[in-house]
Tab-separated table of C-alpha atoms in Angstrom:
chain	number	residue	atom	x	y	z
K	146	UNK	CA	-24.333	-12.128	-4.989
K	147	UNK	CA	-22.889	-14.283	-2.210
K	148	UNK	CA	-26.154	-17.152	-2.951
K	149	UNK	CA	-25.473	-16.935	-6.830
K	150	UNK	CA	-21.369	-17.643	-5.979
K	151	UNK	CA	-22.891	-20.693	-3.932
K	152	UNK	CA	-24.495	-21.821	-6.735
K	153	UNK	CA	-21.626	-21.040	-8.720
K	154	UNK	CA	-19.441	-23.610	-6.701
K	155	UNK	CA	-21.234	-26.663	-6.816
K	156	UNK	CA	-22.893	-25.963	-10.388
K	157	UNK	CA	-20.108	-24.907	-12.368
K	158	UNK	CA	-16.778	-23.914	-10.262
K	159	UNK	CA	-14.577	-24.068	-13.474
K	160	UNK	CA	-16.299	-20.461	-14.476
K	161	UNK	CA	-14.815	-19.300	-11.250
K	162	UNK	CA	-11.692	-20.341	-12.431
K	163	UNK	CA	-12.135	-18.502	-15.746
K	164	UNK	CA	-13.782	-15.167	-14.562
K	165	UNK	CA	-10.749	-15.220	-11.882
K	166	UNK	CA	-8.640	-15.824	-14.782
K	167	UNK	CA	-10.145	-12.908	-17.020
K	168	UNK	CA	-10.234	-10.717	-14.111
K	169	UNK	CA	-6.554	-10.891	-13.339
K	170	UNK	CA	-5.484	-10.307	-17.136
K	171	UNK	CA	-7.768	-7.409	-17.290
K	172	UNK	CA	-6.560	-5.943	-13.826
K	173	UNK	CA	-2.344	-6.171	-15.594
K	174	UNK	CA	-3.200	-5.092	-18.556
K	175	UNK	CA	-5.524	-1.771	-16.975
K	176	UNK	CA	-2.032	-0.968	-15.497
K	177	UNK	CA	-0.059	-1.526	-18.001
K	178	UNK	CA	-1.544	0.029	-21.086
K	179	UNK	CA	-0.836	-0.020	-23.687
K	180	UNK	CA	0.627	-3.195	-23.398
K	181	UNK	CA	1.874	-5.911	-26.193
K	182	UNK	CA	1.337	-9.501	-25.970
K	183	UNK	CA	4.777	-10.807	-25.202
K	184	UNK	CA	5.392	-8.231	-22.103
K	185	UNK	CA	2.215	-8.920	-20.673
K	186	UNK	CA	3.137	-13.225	-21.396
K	187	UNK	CA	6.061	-12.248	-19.327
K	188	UNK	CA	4.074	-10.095	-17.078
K	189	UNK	CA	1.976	-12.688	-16.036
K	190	UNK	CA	4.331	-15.691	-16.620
K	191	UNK	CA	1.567	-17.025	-19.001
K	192	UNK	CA	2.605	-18.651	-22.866
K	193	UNK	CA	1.861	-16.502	-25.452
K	194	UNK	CA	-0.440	-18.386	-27.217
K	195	UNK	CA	-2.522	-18.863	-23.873
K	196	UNK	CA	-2.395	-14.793	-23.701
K	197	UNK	CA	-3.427	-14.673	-26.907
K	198	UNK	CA	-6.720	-16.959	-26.798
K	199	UNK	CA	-7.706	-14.451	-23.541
K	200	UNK	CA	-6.421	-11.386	-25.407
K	201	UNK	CA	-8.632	-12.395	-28.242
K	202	UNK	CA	-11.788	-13.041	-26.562
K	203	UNK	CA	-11.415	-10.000	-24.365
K	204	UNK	CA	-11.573	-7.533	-27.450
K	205	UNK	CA	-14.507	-10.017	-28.705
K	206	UNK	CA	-16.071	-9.566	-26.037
K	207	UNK	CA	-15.452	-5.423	-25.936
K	208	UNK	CA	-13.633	-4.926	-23.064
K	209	UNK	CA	-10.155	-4.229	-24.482
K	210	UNK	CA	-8.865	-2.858	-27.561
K	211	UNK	CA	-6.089	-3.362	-29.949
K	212	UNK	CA	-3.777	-0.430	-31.239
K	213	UNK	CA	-0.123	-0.118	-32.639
K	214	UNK	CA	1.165	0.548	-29.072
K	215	UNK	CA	-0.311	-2.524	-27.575
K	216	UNK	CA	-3.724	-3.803	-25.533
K	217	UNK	CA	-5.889	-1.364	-23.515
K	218	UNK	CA	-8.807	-1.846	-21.680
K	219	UNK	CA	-12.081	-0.342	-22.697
K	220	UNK	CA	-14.792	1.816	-21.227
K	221	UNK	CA	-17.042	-1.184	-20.669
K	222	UNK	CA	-13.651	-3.402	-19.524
K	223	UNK	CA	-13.189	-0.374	-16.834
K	224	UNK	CA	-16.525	-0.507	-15.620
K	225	UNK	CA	-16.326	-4.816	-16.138
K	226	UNK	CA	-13.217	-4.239	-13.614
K	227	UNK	CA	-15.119	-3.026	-10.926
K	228	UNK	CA	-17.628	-5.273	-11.023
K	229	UNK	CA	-15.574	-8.052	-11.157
K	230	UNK	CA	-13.649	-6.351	-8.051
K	231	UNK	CA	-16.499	-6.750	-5.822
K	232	UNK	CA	-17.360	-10.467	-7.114
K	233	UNK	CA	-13.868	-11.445	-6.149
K	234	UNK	CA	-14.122	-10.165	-2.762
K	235	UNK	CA	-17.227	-11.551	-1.968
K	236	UNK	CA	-15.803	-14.524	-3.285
K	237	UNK	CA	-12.447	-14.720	-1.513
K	238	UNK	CA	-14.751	-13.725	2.011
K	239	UNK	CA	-12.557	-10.770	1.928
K	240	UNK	CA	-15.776	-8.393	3.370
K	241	UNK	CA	-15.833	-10.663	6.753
K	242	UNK	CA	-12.459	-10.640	6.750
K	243	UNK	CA	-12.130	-6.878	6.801
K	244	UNK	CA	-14.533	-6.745	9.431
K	245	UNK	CA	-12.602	-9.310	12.088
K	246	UNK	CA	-9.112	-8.207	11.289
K	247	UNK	CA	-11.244	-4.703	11.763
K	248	UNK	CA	-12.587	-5.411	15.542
K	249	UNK	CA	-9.627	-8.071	16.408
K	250	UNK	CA	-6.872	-5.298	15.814
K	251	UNK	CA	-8.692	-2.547	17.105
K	252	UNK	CA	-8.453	-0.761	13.884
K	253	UNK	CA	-11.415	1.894	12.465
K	254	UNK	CA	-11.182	0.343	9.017
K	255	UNK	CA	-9.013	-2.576	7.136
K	256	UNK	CA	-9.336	-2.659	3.257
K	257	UNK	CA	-7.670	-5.872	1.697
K	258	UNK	CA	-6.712	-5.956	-2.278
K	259	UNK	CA	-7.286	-9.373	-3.479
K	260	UNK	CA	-4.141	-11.545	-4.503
K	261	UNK	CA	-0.620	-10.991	-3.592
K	262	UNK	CA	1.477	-8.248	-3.699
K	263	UNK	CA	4.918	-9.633	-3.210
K	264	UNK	CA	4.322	-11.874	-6.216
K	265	UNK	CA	2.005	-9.101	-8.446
K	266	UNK	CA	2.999	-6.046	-9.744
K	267	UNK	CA	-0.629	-5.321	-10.252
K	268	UNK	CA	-1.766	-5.772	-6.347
K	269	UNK	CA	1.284	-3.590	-5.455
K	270	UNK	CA	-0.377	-1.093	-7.549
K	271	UNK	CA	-4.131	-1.708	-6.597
K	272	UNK	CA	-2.647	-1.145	-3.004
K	273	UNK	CA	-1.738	1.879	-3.825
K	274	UNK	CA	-5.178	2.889	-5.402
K	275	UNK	CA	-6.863	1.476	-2.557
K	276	UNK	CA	-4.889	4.034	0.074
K	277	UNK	CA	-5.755	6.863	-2.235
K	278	UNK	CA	-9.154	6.336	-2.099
K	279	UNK	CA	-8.705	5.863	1.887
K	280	UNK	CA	-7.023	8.866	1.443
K	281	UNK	CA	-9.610	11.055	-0.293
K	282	UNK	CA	-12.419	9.684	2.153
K	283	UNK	CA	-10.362	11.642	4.747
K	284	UNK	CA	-8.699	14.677	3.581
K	285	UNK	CA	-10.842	18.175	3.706
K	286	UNK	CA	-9.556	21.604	2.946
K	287	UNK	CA	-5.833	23.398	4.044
K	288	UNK	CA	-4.826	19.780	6.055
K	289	UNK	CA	-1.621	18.753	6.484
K	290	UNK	CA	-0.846	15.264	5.021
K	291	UNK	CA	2.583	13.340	6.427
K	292	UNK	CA	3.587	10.461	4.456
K	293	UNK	CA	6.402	8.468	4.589
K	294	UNK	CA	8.964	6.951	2.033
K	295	UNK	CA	9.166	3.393	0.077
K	296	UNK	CA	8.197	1.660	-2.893
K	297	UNK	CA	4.234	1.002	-1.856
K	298	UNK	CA	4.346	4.522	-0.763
K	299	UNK	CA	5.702	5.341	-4.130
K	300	UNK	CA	2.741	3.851	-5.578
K	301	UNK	CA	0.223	5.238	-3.329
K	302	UNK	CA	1.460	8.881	-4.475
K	303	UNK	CA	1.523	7.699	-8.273
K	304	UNK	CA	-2.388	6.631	-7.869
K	305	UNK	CA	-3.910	10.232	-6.545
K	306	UNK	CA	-5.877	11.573	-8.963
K	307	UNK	CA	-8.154	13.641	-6.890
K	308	UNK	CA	-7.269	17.822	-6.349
K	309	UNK	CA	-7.318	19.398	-3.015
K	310	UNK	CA	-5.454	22.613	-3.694
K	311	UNK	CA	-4.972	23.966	0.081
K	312	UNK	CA	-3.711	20.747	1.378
K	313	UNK	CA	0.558	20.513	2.177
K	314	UNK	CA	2.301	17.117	1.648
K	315	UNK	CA	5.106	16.474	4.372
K	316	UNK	CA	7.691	13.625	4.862
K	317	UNK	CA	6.979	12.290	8.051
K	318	UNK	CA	10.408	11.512	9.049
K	319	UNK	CA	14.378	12.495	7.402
K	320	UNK	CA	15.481	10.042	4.649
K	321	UNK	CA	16.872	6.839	4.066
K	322	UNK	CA	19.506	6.324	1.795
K	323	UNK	CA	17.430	4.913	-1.003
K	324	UNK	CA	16.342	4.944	-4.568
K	325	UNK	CA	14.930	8.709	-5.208
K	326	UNK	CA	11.517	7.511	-6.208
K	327	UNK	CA	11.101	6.093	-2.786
K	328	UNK	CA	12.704	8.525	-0.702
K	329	UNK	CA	9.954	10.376	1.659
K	330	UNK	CA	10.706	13.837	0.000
K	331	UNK	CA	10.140	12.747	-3.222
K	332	UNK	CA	6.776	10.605	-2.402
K	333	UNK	CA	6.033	13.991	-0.575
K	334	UNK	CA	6.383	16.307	-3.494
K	335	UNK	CA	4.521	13.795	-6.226
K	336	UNK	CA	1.767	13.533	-4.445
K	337	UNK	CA	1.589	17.489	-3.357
K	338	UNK	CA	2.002	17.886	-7.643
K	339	UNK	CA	-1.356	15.204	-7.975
K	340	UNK	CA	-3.133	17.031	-5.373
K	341	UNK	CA	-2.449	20.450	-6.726
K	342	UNK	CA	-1.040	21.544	-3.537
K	343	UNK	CA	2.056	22.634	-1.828
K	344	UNK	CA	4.861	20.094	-0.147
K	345	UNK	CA	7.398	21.030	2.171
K	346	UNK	CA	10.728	18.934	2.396
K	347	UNK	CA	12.901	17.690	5.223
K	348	UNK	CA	17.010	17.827	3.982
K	349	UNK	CA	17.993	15.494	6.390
K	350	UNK	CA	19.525	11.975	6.776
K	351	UNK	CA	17.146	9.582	9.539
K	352	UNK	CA	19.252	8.509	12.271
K	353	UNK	CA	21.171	11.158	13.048
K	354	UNK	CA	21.790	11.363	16.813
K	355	UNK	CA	20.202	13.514	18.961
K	356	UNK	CA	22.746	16.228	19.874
K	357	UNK	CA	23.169	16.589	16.483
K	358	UNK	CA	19.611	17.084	15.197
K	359	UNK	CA	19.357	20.010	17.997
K	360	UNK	CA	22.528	21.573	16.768
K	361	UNK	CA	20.560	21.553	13.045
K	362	UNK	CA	17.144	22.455	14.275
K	363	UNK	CA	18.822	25.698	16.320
K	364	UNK	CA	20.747	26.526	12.797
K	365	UNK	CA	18.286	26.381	10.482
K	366	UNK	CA	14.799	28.513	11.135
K	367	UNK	CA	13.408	27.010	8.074
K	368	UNK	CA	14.375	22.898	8.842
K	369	UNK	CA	12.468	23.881	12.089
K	370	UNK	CA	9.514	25.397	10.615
K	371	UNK	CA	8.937	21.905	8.553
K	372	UNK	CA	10.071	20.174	11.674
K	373	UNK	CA	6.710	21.904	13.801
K	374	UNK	CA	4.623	21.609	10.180
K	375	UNK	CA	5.229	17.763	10.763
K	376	UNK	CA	4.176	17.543	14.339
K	377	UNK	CA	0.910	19.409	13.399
K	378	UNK	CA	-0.291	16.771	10.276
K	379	UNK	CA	-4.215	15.772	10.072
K	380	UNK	CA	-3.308	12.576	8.573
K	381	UNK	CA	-0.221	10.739	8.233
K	382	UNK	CA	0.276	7.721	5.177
K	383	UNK	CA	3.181	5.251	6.041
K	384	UNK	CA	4.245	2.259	5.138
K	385	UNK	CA	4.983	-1.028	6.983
K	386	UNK	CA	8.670	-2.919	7.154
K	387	UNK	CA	9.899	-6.077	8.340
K	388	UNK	CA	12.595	-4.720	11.496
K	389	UNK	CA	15.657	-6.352	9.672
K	390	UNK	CA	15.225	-5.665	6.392
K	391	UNK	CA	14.564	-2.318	7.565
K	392	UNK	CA	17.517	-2.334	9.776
K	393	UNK	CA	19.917	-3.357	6.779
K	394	UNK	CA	18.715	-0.323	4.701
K	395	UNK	CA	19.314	1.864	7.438
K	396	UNK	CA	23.081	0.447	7.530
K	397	UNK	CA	22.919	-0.307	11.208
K	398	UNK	CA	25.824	-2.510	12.347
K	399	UNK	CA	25.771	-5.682	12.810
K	400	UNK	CA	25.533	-6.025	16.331
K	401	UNK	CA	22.880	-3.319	16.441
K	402	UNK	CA	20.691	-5.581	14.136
K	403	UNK	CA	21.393	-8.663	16.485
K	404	UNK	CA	20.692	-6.689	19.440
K	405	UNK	CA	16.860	-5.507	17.546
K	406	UNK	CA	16.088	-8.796	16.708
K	407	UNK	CA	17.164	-10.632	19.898
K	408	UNK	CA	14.823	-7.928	21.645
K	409	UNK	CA	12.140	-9.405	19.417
K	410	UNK	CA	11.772	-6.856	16.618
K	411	UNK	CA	9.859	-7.855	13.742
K	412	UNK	CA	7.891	-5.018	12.638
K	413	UNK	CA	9.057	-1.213	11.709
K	414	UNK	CA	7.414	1.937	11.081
K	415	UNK	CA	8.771	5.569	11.170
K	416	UNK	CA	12.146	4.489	12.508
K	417	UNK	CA	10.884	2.867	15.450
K	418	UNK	CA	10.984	-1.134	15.905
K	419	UNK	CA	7.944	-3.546	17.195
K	420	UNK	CA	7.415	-7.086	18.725
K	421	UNK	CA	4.653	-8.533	18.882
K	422	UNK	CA	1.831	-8.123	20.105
K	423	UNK	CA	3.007	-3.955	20.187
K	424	UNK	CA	5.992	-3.233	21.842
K	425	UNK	CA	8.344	-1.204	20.475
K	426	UNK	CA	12.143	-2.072	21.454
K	427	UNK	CA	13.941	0.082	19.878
K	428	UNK	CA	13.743	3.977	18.098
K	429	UNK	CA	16.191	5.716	15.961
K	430	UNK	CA	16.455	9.397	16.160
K	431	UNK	CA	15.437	11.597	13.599
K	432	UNK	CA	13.176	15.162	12.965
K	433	UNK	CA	9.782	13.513	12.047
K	434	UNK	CA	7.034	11.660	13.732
K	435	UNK	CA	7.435	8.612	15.892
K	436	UNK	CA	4.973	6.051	16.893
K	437	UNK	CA	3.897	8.070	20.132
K	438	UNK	CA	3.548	11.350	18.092
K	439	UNK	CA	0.271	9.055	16.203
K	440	UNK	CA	-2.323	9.802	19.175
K	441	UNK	CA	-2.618	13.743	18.332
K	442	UNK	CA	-2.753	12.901	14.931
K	443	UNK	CA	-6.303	12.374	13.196
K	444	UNK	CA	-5.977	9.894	10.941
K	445	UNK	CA	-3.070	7.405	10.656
K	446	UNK	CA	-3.351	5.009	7.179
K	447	UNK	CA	-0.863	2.064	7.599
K	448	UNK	CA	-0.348	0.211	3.922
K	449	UNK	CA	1.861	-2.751	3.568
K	450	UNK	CA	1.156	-6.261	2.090
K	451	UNK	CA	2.508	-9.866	1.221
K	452	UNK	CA	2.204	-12.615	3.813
K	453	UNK	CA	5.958	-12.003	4.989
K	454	UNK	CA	5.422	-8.589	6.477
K	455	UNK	CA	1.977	-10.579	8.494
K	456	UNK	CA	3.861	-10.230	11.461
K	457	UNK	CA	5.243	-6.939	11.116
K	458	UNK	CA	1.773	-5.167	10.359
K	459	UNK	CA	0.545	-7.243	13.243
K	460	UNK	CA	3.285	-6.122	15.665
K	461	UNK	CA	3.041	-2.253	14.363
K	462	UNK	CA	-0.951	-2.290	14.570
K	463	UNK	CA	-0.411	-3.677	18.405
K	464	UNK	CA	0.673	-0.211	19.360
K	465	UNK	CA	-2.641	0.711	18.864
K	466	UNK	CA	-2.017	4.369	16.816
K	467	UNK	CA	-3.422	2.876	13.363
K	468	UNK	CA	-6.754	3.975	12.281
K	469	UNK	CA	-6.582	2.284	9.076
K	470	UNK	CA	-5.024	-0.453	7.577
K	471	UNK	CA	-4.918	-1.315	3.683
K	472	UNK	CA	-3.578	-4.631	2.770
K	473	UNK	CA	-3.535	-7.453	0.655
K	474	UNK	CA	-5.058	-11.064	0.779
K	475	UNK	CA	-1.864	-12.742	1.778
K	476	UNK	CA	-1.172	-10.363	4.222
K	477	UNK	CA	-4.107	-10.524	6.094
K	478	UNK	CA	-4.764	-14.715	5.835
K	479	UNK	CA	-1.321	-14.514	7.476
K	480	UNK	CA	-2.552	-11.998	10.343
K	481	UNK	CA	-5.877	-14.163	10.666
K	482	UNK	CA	-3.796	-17.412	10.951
K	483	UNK	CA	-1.344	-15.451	13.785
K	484	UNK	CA	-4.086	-13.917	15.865
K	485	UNK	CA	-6.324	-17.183	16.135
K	486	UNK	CA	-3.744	-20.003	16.630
């Protein structure tokens, strides 16, 4: 594959463009579908008539269909997909790049989704596919899965389609003050629904202070119970935040955010905040795990992407807890150009 891309290049590099192209309409309109023309023109910022011509030679071609709710993709355009996945990796160098962000960050496995996730709705959802499948490599019978909340996580939970029926979903930490869909209760209870299992939830605000949380914990038998389920997770799913933008959502004050980034803060993960290359400089309480819980934990799969959170996966991978990391092609040029200059 990798000689007949070669050849590719200096013979006839304008079919790269195309199959690239083809690839990327088939991989919006695959999550999407049904689809209509003008959403997926706006989808893909693309002129209807240009979405059209592709539309058109897609269904020529077999690998989508027509219907009165819109475009889908075809058997042969699903299995076309995955081809095509694998061509654009090899093509992007995305295999060697898995395997030196791999060794250079001390990680057991990276996985990176071609394209850009911060500008593509589709690679936010291919992420999320991608740490399903990470997920289902790893999970065996009556495990307990942590996970935590946000909109990536969101999507991870949306793309299980596997069924482990003995297996509990937990959040890994109390709750932010977010949209529902991406709370960490919520993300816990889809994805216990996909995998036919039970979930467990944690009624409780993150950042609560310490003599607080005790006065809860010795109140409530059942809060504790969940509290000791989390602790005793076989894998834990989180996602990845920049440290301010984290900060804001967690309606620190002002000074508190100054004070996080002046100690150098640019990554966060389960409430706690990291410079680089892996310190972490500040924590905010809450029941859940933390960064030092990760050692006693078997399997830890960080997912984040989009070259602004580069540093922040790079400062929350320095702690050295992560076992896997699934990310996107921006993300991880960004990490390459970081660690090597």
């Amino acid at each position: 594959m990798e000689k007949f891309i070669q050849l590719q290049r200096k013979l006839a590099p304008e079919l790269i463009q195309i199959i690239e192209a083809r690839y990327n309409l088939l991989r919006h309109i695959k999550h999407a579908q049904p689809i209509g023309r003008r959403a997926l023109s706006n989808m893909l910022d693309m002129g209807e008539r240009g979405v059209r011509a592709q539309v058109d030679w897609l269904k020529t071609a077999g690998l989508v269909k027509f219907s009165q709710l819109g475009i889908s993709v075809t058997d042969e355009g699903q299995t076309m997909l995955a081809d095509l996945a694998e061509y654009i990796r090899i093509l992007h160098n995305l295999v060697g790049l898995e395997a030196e962000l791999a060794q250079r960050l001390n990680l057991t496995q990276v996985v990176i989704i071609p394209g850009d996730s911060e500008a593509d709705s589709a690679v936010r959802r291919e992420l999320g596919r991608a740490t399903a499948s990470v997920l289902s490599q790893h999970l065996g019978d009556n495990m307990i899965v942590a996970v935590s909340g946000g909109s990536t996580m969101a999507k991870v939970a949306e793309a299980v389609n596997f069924s482990v029926p003995t297996t509990t979903v937990v959040p890994a930490r109390g709750g932010l003050g977010e949209v529902v869909e991406y709370q960490a209760n919520t993300i816990a209870a889809v994805m216990a629904n996909k995998l036919g299992g039970r979930y467990r939830l944690l009624h409780i605000p993150d950042g609560v202070n310490e003599e607080t949380l005790e006065a809860i914990l010795d109140g409530d038998t059942n809060l504790r119970a969940v509290a000791d389920m989390i602790k005793k997770a076989n894998i834990l799913v989180h996602g990845i935040g920049e440290a301010s933008e984290m900060a804001e959502r967690r309606g620190m004050a002002a000074a508190t955010i100054a004070d996080i980034e002046q100690r150098g803060a640019v990554g966060e993960a389960l409430g706690q905040y990291c410079a680089l290359p892996g310190k972490i400089v500040y924590v905010t309480s809450s029941i859940g795990l933390k960064l030092d819980d990760l050692a006693g934990i078997d399997t830890v799969i960080a997912v984040a992407g989009g070259s602004a959170k580069a540093k922040a996966i790079l400062a929350v991978a320095g702690t050295g807890e992560q076992s896997v990391l699934v990310t996107d092609e921006a993300a991880a040029k960004a990490i390459q150009l970081l660690i090597t200059n």
